[in-house]
Amino acid sequence: MNPRESNRRNFLKNGAALAGLAMGTAASALPAAAESAPDIDELHKYGERSHLVKSVRIGSINNPERRLKDEPVAFGLKSPLQDQAGMITPSSLHFIVSHGYEPPDIDPQEHRFLIHGMVDRPLIFTVDELKRLPSVSRFHFIECHGNSSPGGPGGPERKSVAATPQDTHGFTSCSLWTGVPLSLLLKEAGVQKGATWITAEGSDASKHSKSIPIGKALDDALVAYGMNGEPIRPEQGFPLRLVTPGWQGINNVKWLHRIQVVDEPYMAMMETSRYPSVKLDGKSRWFEFELGPKSVITRPSGGQRLPAQGYYEISGLAWSGGGAIRRVEISADGGKTWKDAQLHDPIAKKAHTRFTAPWNWNGEEAVLQSRCTDDQGTVQPTVAEVAKLWGADVDYLRKTSAIVGDFNAIQPWKVNRDGSVQNAIF
Ligand SMILES: Nc1nc2c(c(=O)[nH]1)N[C@H]1C(S)=C(S)[C@@H](COP(=O)(O)O)O[C@H]1N2
Ligand SMILES: [Mo]
């Protein structure tokens, strides 16, 4: 039993003793309680939220019905976006997608990180050695490119009228990542002429591997050890993870132990057989990387109920793999008219940005939507525009059970006269 648990038990025991004594006079109970007081210091050494706050990740943990085809075990938990304040996801609520089920239990003292392949000087780092190198801290979202897809593993709850933002968009989260720029490590190793790709490999049971063009590795990729001010959580890749800002989640290799510099993509399992989206003509799209602009209103949103007419703040999150969010527009009339929302600091590149807008509900039916634009000028598409890209029609997207990768269409929430809010899907 760890000290914290044992303290909690003592605390409970003492609580029971106190309750028993309290049957006598209150005065005689007090000194007894003081004698066996719990170690309050111990109890508060690592903080916890209020026991009255219940928001949790939900999803499928090794559920055979929800597994991707041929997958031995799958682990996917969505983040409760509707309960989040600001733009940082609490580490304990960061979404999880892991193909090797449980996170490996890695001792950071034992862990080694290797850079090899087409380099002049292969390098091996301990975690402490990485921490001696020049570091950066940056806000970045990580998003599975299957997030908000109308088909695929998260499809059934995503398409329900009862869906919440967690159901529709819960495979994205944003953290302050701290680590060493991969470009610095590659410079140190000396990338050889002709090198065009890297492959990054994790030390989980499934040895998750991902091929990444060297341009990204030399641009803004990070070998991260910190997450929101503390070591990366085990579910997120403790002690090291690759962060590829703005790129599909699959590239952000957790429990990173090896980067090989190569001259071609390695056609690893996930990037070829599992993750590519199959288009209508039966062809897969391989090696897509950057995620487009996306936003979702988190309040009011599906599953909530407005208690009365009057003032509400519309609040939500917007993000883009292309850069920073420049603008978010809100419509409360099903897309007829749009008004600019206010963007809240920090507005970071390839990070969630919080937006808000005032709204007065007059008790009539309303459809709430948000539409974001990034600093490249790319505008979040309508579902009809996504369908067109896909070579399909909206009805196909509505019915498909396949993953529609990078699905970033505008999300509508319908407010009914009784104040209930539901997923208007599309
Ligand atoms: N080693 C390893 N890295 C991994 C994965 C994995 O299964 N193993 N899953 C990838 C996928 S598909 C996604 S979407 C992200 C999810 O990151 P998170 O679990 O920290 O949210 O991690 C990526 N990195
Ligand atoms: Mo993913």
Coordinates of C-alpha atoms and ligand atoms in Angstrom, one line a residue:
M1 CA 0.0 0.0 0.0
N2 CA 1.4 3.4 -0.8
P3 CA 1.7 6.0 2.0
R4 CA -1.2 8.0 0.6
E5 CA -3.6 5.1 0.6
S6 CA -2.6 4.0 4.0
N7 CA -3.1 7.5 5.3
R8 CA -6.5 7.6 3.7
R9 CA -7.4 4.4 5.5
N10 CA -6.2 5.8 8.8
F11 CA -8.2 8.8 8.2
L12 CA -11.3 6.7 7.7
K13 CA -10.6 4.6 10.7
N14 CA -10.1 7.7 12.8
G15 CA -13.3 9.1 11.4
A16 CA -15.2 6.0 12.5
A17 CA -13.6 6.2 16.0
L18 CA -14.7 9.8 16.2
A19 CA -18.2 9.0 15.1
G20 CA -18.4 6.3 17.9
L21 CA -17.2 8.7 20.5
A22 CA -19.5 11.3 19.5
M23 CA -22.3 9.3 20.9
G24 CA -21.1 10.4 24.3
T25 CA -20.6 14.1 24.8
A26 CA -19.0 16.2 22.1
A27 CA -16.5 17.6 24.5
S28 CA -15.1 14.3 25.5
A29 CA -14.8 13.2 21.9
L30 CA -12.6 16.0 20.8
P31 CA -9.3 15.2 22.7
A32 CA -9.5 11.6 21.5
A33 CA -9.8 12.7 17.9
A34 CA -6.9 15.1 18.2
E35 CA -4.6 12.3 19.6
S36 CA -5.0 10.1 16.6
A37 CA -5.3 12.9 14.0
P38 CA -4.4 11.8 10.5
D39 CA -1.3 13.1 8.9
I40 CA -2.8 16.0 7.1
D41 CA 0.5 16.9 5.4
E42 CA 0.8 13.4 3.9
L43 CA -2.8 13.6 2.6
H44 CA -2.1 16.8 0.8
K45 CA 1.3 16.1 -0.6
Y46 CA -0.1 15.4 -4.0
G47 CA -3.4 17.2 -4.7
E48 CA -6.7 15.9 -5.8
R49 CA -9.8 17.6 -7.1
S50 CA -12.9 17.9 -4.9
H51 CA -14.7 14.6 -4.4
L52 CA -17.8 16.4 -5.7
V53 CA -16.3 16.9 -9.1
K54 CA -17.1 13.8 -11.1
S55 CA -16.0 14.5 -14.7
V56 CA -14.1 11.5 -16.2
R57 CA -12.8 10.1 -19.5
I58 CA -15.2 7.7 -21.1
G59 CA -14.8 5.2 -24.0
S60 CA -13.8 1.7 -24.7
I61 CA -11.2 -0.2 -22.8
N62 CA -10.5 -3.4 -24.6
N63 CA -14.1 -3.8 -25.7
P64 CA -14.2 -6.5 -28.4
E65 CA -17.2 -4.9 -30.1
R66 CA -15.4 -1.5 -30.4
R67 CA -11.9 -2.9 -31.4
L68 CA -10.6 -2.0 -34.8
K69 CA -10.4 -5.0 -37.1
D70 CA -7.6 -7.4 -36.2
E71 CA -6.6 -5.4 -33.2
P72 CA -5.7 -7.6 -30.2
V73 CA -6.5 -4.9 -27.7
A74 CA -7.6 -1.4 -28.0
F75 CA -7.7 1.4 -25.5
G76 CA -9.5 4.6 -26.3
L77 CA -10.9 7.1 -23.8
K78 CA -12.4 10.4 -24.7
S79 CA -11.8 13.7 -22.8
P80 CA -14.9 15.5 -21.2
L81 CA -14.5 18.7 -23.3
Q82 CA -17.9 20.0 -22.0
D83 CA -16.5 20.3 -18.5
Q84 CA -13.2 21.9 -19.3
A85 CA -12.4 25.5 -18.4
G86 CA -9.9 27.4 -20.4
M87 CA -7.7 25.8 -23.1
I88 CA -5.6 23.4 -21.1
T89 CA -6.8 19.8 -20.6
P90 CA -6.1 18.6 -17.1
S91 CA -3.4 15.8 -17.5
S92 CA -5.7 13.4 -15.7
L93 CA -8.4 13.9 -18.3
H94 CA -6.2 13.9 -21.5
F95 CA -7.8 11.6 -24.0
I96 CA -6.0 8.2 -24.5
V97 CA -5.5 6.2 -27.7
S98 CA -3.1 3.2 -27.1
H99 CA -2.9 0.1 -29.2
G100 CA -0.9 -1.8 -26.7
Y101 CA -3.5 -1.6 -24.0
E102 CA -1.8 -0.7 -20.7
P103 CA 1.0 1.9 -20.6
P104 CA 4.4 0.2 -20.1
D105 CA 5.8 0.7 -16.7
I106 CA 9.1 2.4 -17.5
D107 CA 11.8 3.4 -15.0
P108 CA 13.1 6.7 -16.2
Q109 CA 16.5 5.9 -14.8
E110 CA 16.7 2.8 -17.0
H111 CA 15.1 4.3 -20.1
R112 CA 17.3 5.0 -23.1
F113 CA 16.5 7.1 -26.2
L114 CA 18.5 6.2 -29.3
I115 CA 19.0 8.2 -32.5
H116 CA 20.6 6.1 -35.3
G117 CA 20.4 5.3 -39.0
M118 CA 21.7 7.8 -41.5
V119 CA 23.6 10.0 -39.0
D120 CA 27.3 10.6 -38.5
R121 CA 27.1 10.0 -34.8
P122 CA 24.5 7.7 -33.4
L123 CA 23.5 9.0 -29.9
I124 CA 22.0 7.4 -26.8
F125 CA 20.4 9.6 -24.2
T126 CA 19.2 9.0 -20.7
V127 CA 16.2 11.1 -19.6
D128 CA 18.5 13.1 -17.3
E129 CA 20.9 13.8 -20.1
L130 CA 18.0 15.2 -22.2
K131 CA 17.0 17.4 -19.3
R132 CA 20.5 19.1 -19.4
L133 CA 19.9 20.3 -23.0
P134 CA 18.2 23.5 -24.1
S135 CA 14.5 23.1 -23.6
V136 CA 11.3 24.8 -24.8
S137 CA 7.7 24.8 -23.4
R138 CA 4.9 25.1 -25.9
F139 CA 1.1 24.7 -25.9
H140 CA 0.0 22.1 -28.4
F141 CA -3.0 20.0 -29.0
I142 CA -2.9 16.3 -29.8
E143 CA -5.8 14.9 -31.8
C144 CA -6.5 11.5 -33.2
H145 CA -7.4 12.0 -36.8
G146 CA -10.4 9.8 -36.3
N147 CA -11.7 12.4 -33.8
S148 CA -15.3 13.5 -34.6
S149 CA -15.5 11.0 -37.5
P150 CA -19.1 10.0 -38.2
G151 CA -17.9 6.4 -38.7
G152 CA -15.2 4.3 -37.0
P153 CA -14.8 3.2 -33.4
G154 CA -16.3 6.4 -31.9
G155 CA -19.1 6.5 -34.5
P156 CA -22.2 5.1 -32.7
E157 CA -22.1 7.6 -29.8
R158 CA -20.9 10.4 -32.1
K159 CA -24.0 10.1 -34.2
S160 CA -26.5 9.8 -31.3
V161 CA -28.8 12.8 -30.8
A162 CA -27.8 12.5 -27.1
A163 CA -24.1 13.0 -27.9
T164 CA -22.1 15.4 -25.8
P165 CA -18.9 17.2 -27.0
Q166 CA -17.0 14.3 -25.3
D167 CA -18.8 11.8 -27.6
T168 CA -18.4 13.9 -30.7
H169 CA -15.0 15.5 -30.3
G170 CA -13.3 13.9 -27.2
F171 CA -10.2 12.6 -29.0
T172 CA -8.4 15.9 -28.7
S173 CA -6.6 17.5 -25.8
C174 CA -4.2 20.4 -25.2
S175 CA -1.2 20.5 -22.9
L176 CA 1.9 22.6 -22.2
W177 CA 4.6 20.3 -23.5
T178 CA 8.2 20.7 -22.3
G179 CA 11.2 19.1 -24.0
V180 CA 14.1 19.3 -26.4
P181 CA 13.6 20.3 -30.0
L182 CA 14.2 17.2 -32.1
S183 CA 16.1 19.5 -34.6
L184 CA 18.7 20.1 -31.9
L185 CA 19.2 16.4 -31.3
L186 CA 19.4 15.6 -35.0
K187 CA 21.9 18.4 -35.6
E188 CA 24.0 16.9 -32.8
A189 CA 23.8 13.5 -34.5
G190 CA 24.6 14.9 -37.9
V191 CA 21.9 14.0 -40.5
Q192 CA 23.5 12.5 -43.6
K193 CA 22.8 13.6 -47.1
G194 CA 20.0 11.7 -48.7
A195 CA 18.0 11.3 -45.5
T196 CA 14.4 12.1 -46.1
W197 CA 12.4 10.4 -43.3
I198 CA 12.6 9.4 -39.7
T199 CA 10.8 6.5 -38.1
A200 CA 10.0 6.9 -34.4
E201 CA 9.3 3.8 -32.3
G202 CA 7.7 3.5 -28.9
S203 CA 8.5 0.8 -26.3
D204 CA 4.9 -0.3 -25.7
A205 CA 3.8 -3.9 -26.4
S206 CA 2.7 -3.0 -29.9
K207 CA 6.0 -1.2 -30.7
H208 CA 4.0 1.6 -32.2
S209 CA 6.1 3.0 -35.1
K210 CA 5.5 6.0 -37.4
S211 CA 7.3 7.4 -40.4
I212 CA 7.6 11.1 -40.5
P213 CA 9.2 13.3 -43.2
I214 CA 12.6 14.8 -42.0
G215 CA 11.3 18.3 -42.7
K216 CA 8.9 18.0 -39.8
A217 CA 11.6 16.5 -37.6
L218 CA 13.8 19.5 -38.3
D219 CA 11.0 22.0 -37.9
D220 CA 8.9 22.0 -34.7
A221 CA 8.9 18.4 -33.4
L222 CA 9.8 18.0 -29.7
V223 CA 11.1 15.1 -27.7
A224 CA 9.0 15.9 -24.6
Y225 CA 9.4 14.9 -21.0
G226 CA 7.1 17.5 -19.4
M227 CA 3.4 17.9 -19.5
N228 CA 1.5 20.7 -17.8
G229 CA 4.4 21.3 -15.3
E230 CA 5.2 17.7 -14.3
P231 CA 6.6 14.6 -15.9
I232 CA 4.4 13.3 -18.8
R233 CA 1.7 10.9 -17.4
P234 CA 2.1 7.2 -18.0
E235 CA -0.9 7.1 -20.3
Q236 CA 0.6 9.9 -22.4
G237 CA 4.1 8.3 -22.8
F238 CA 6.1 8.6 -19.6
P239 CA 9.0 9.3 -19.6
L240 CA 9.4 10.5 -23.2
R241 CA 7.1 11.2 -26.1
L242 CA 7.5 12.7 -29.6
V243 CA 5.3 15.7 -30.1
T244 CA 4.6 16.6 -33.8
P245 CA 2.6 19.9 -33.5
G246 CA -0.6 20.0 -35.6
W247 CA -0.1 16.6 -37.1
Q248 CA -2.4 13.5 -36.7
G249 CA -2.2 12.0 -33.3
I250 CA -0.6 8.8 -34.6
N251 CA 2.7 10.7 -35.2
N252 CA 3.1 11.6 -31.5
V253 CA 4.9 8.4 -30.5
K254 CA 4.5 7.7 -26.8
W255 CA 7.2 5.9 -24.6
L256 CA 9.6 7.0 -27.3
H257 CA 12.8 5.0 -27.3
R258 CA 14.2 5.1 -30.8
I259 CA 14.4 7.4 -33.9
Q260 CA 16.0 6.0 -37.0
V261 CA 17.0 8.4 -39.8
V262 CA 16.1 6.8 -43.1
D263 CA 15.5 7.6 -46.8
E264 CA 12.0 6.2 -47.2
P265 CA 8.8 5.7 -45.1
Y266 CA 8.8 2.3 -43.3
M267 CA 5.3 1.2 -44.0
A268 CA 4.7 0.4 -40.4
M269 CA 1.5 -1.4 -39.4
M270 CA -0.5 1.5 -38.1
E271 CA 0.4 3.9 -40.9
T272 CA -0.5 1.5 -43.7
S273 CA -3.0 -1.1 -42.6
R274 CA -4.9 0.6 -39.8
Y275 CA -5.0 4.4 -40.0
P276 CA -5.3 5.4 -43.6
S277 CA -8.9 6.4 -44.6
V278 CA -10.4 4.4 -47.3
K279 CA -12.1 6.5 -49.9
L280 CA -15.2 5.6 -51.9
D281 CA -13.1 4.3 -54.8
G282 CA -11.6 1.8 -52.4
K283 CA -8.2 3.5 -52.4
S284 CA -6.5 4.4 -49.1
R285 CA -5.0 7.8 -48.5
W286 CA -1.5 7.2 -47.0
F287 CA 0.7 9.6 -45.2
E288 CA -1.6 12.5 -44.5
F289 CA -0.3 14.6 -41.7
E290 CA -1.6 18.0 -41.0
L291 CA -5.0 18.4 -39.3
G292 CA -7.3 21.1 -40.6
P293 CA -9.1 23.9 -38.6
K294 CA -11.8 22.6 -36.3
S295 CA -14.0 24.0 -33.5
V296 CA -16.7 22.8 -31.2
I297 CA -19.0 24.7 -28.9
T298 CA -18.7 23.1 -25.5
R299 CA -21.4 25.1 -23.7
P300 CA -24.3 25.0 -24.3
S301 CA -23.9 21.6 -26.0
G302 CA -25.5 18.2 -26.4
G303 CA -26.8 16.7 -23.2
Q304 CA -27.1 20.0 -21.4
R305 CA -30.3 21.8 -20.5
L306 CA -30.9 25.6 -20.3
P307 CA -33.0 26.2 -17.2
A308 CA -34.6 29.4 -18.4
Q309 CA -34.7 32.1 -21.1
G310 CA -32.1 34.8 -20.9
Y311 CA -28.3 35.4 -21.0
Y312 CA -25.8 32.6 -21.7
E313 CA -22.2 32.6 -22.6
I314 CA -21.5 30.5 -25.6
S315 CA -18.0 28.9 -25.0
G316 CA -15.9 26.5 -27.0
L317 CA -12.6 25.3 -28.3
A318 CA -11.0 25.9 -31.7
W319 CA -7.7 24.6 -33.1
S320 CA -5.8 24.0 -36.3
G321 CA -2.8 22.0 -37.4
G322 CA -2.0 24.8 -39.8
G323 CA -1.1 27.4 -37.1
A324 CA -2.8 29.7 -34.7
I325 CA -6.6 30.4 -34.6
R326 CA -7.2 33.8 -36.0
R327 CA -11.0 34.0 -35.9
V328 CA -14.1 32.1 -34.6
E329 CA -17.6 33.0 -35.8
I330 CA -20.8 31.9 -34.0
S331 CA -24.2 31.4 -35.5
A332 CA -27.3 30.9 -33.3
D333 CA -29.7 30.7 -36.2
G334 CA -28.6 27.6 -38.1
G335 CA -26.0 29.4 -40.2
K336 CA -28.0 32.3 -41.6
T337 CA -26.0 34.9 -39.7
W338 CA -22.6 34.8 -38.1
K339 CA -20.9 37.0 -35.4
D340 CA -17.3 37.0 -34.3
A341 CA -16.5 35.4 -31.0
Q342 CA -13.9 36.6 -28.6
L343 CA -10.6 34.7 -28.5
H344 CA -9.0 34.2 -25.1
D345 CA -5.3 34.3 -24.5
P346 CA -3.1 32.4 -24.8
I347 CA -3.7 32.0 -28.6
A348 CA -0.9 29.7 -29.4
K349 CA 0.1 28.0 -32.7
K350 CA -1.3 24.5 -33.1
A351 CA -3.0 24.7 -29.7
H352 CA -6.6 24.7 -28.5
T353 CA -7.9 28.3 -28.3
R354 CA -10.8 29.1 -26.0
F355 CA -13.5 31.3 -27.5
T356 CA -16.7 32.9 -26.0
A357 CA -19.6 34.9 -27.2
P358 CA -22.6 36.4 -25.4
W359 CA -26.0 35.0 -26.4
N360 CA -29.6 35.7 -25.3
W361 CA -31.9 32.8 -25.6
N362 CA -35.5 33.9 -26.4
G363 CA -37.0 30.5 -25.6
E364 CA -37.4 29.6 -29.3
E365 CA -35.6 26.7 -31.1
A366 CA -32.1 27.6 -32.1
V367 CA -29.1 25.9 -33.7
L368 CA -25.7 26.9 -32.4
Q369 CA -22.6 26.5 -34.6
S370 CA -19.0 27.7 -34.5
R371 CA -16.7 28.2 -37.5
C372 CA -13.0 28.9 -37.1
T373 CA -10.3 30.3 -39.4
D374 CA -6.6 29.8 -38.9
D375 CA -3.7 32.1 -39.5
Q376 CA -3.2 30.5 -43.0
G377 CA -6.7 31.8 -43.9
T378 CA -8.1 28.2 -43.9
V379 CA -11.7 28.2 -42.9
Q380 CA -13.4 25.2 -41.1
P381 CA -15.6 23.6 -43.8
T382 CA -19.3 22.7 -43.9
V383 CA -20.2 19.1 -44.0
A384 CA -21.1 19.5 -47.7
E385 CA -17.6 20.7 -48.4
V386 CA -16.1 17.8 -46.5
A387 CA -18.3 15.4 -48.5
K388 CA -17.0 16.9 -51.7
L389 CA -13.4 16.4 -50.6
W390 CA -14.3 12.9 -49.9
G391 CA -15.9 12.4 -53.3
A392 CA -19.1 11.5 -51.5
D393 CA -22.4 13.1 -50.5
V394 CA -23.5 14.1 -47.1
D395 CA -25.8 11.1 -46.9
Y396 CA -22.8 8.8 -47.3
L397 CA -21.0 10.5 -44.5
R398 CA -24.1 10.2 -42.4
K399 CA -24.3 6.5 -42.9
T400 CA -20.8 5.2 -43.1
S401 CA -19.3 3.0 -40.5
A402 CA -15.8 3.6 -41.7
I403 CA -13.4 6.2 -40.2
V404 CA -13.6 9.5 -42.1
G405 CA -10.2 10.8 -41.2
D406 CA -9.6 14.4 -40.5
F407 CA -13.3 15.1 -40.4
N408 CA -13.5 18.8 -39.4
A409 CA -16.9 19.9 -40.4
I410 CA -18.9 22.5 -38.4
Q411 CA -20.7 20.9 -35.4
P412 CA -24.4 22.0 -34.9
W413 CA -26.1 21.8 -31.5
K414 CA -29.9 22.2 -31.4
V415 CA -31.6 24.0 -28.5
N416 CA -35.2 22.9 -28.1
R417 CA -38.0 24.9 -26.6
D418 CA -37.8 23.0 -23.4
G419 CA -34.2 24.1 -23.0
S420 CA -32.7 20.7 -23.8
V421 CA -29.7 20.7 -26.2
Q422 CA -29.0 17.9 -28.6
N423 CA -26.6 16.8 -31.3
A424 CA -28.0 18.0 -34.6
I425 CA -25.3 15.8 -36.3
F426 CA -25.4 17.2 -39.8
Ligands
LIG1 N1 3.8 4.2 -28.5 C1 2.6 4.6 -28.9 N2 2.4 5.8 -29.3 C2 1.2 6.2 -29.7 C3 0.1 5.4 -29.8 C4 0.3 4.0 -29.4 O1 -0.6 3.2 -29.4 N3 1.6 3.6 -28.9 N4 -1.1 5.8 -30.3 C5 -1.0 7.0 -31.2 C6 -2.3 7.5 -31.5 S1 -3.2 6.8 -32.8 C7 -2.7 8.7 -31.0 S2 -4.2 9.4 -31.5 C8 -2.0 9.4 -29.9 C9 -2.8 9.6 -28.7 O2 -2.1 10.2 -27.7 P1 -2.7 10.2 -26.2 O3 -3.0 8.8 -25.8 O4 -1.6 10.8 -25.3 O5 -3.9 11.1 -26.2 O6 -0.8 8.7 -29.5 C10 -0.1 8.1 -30.6 N5 1.1 7.5 -30.1
MO2 MO -5.0 8.1 -33.3

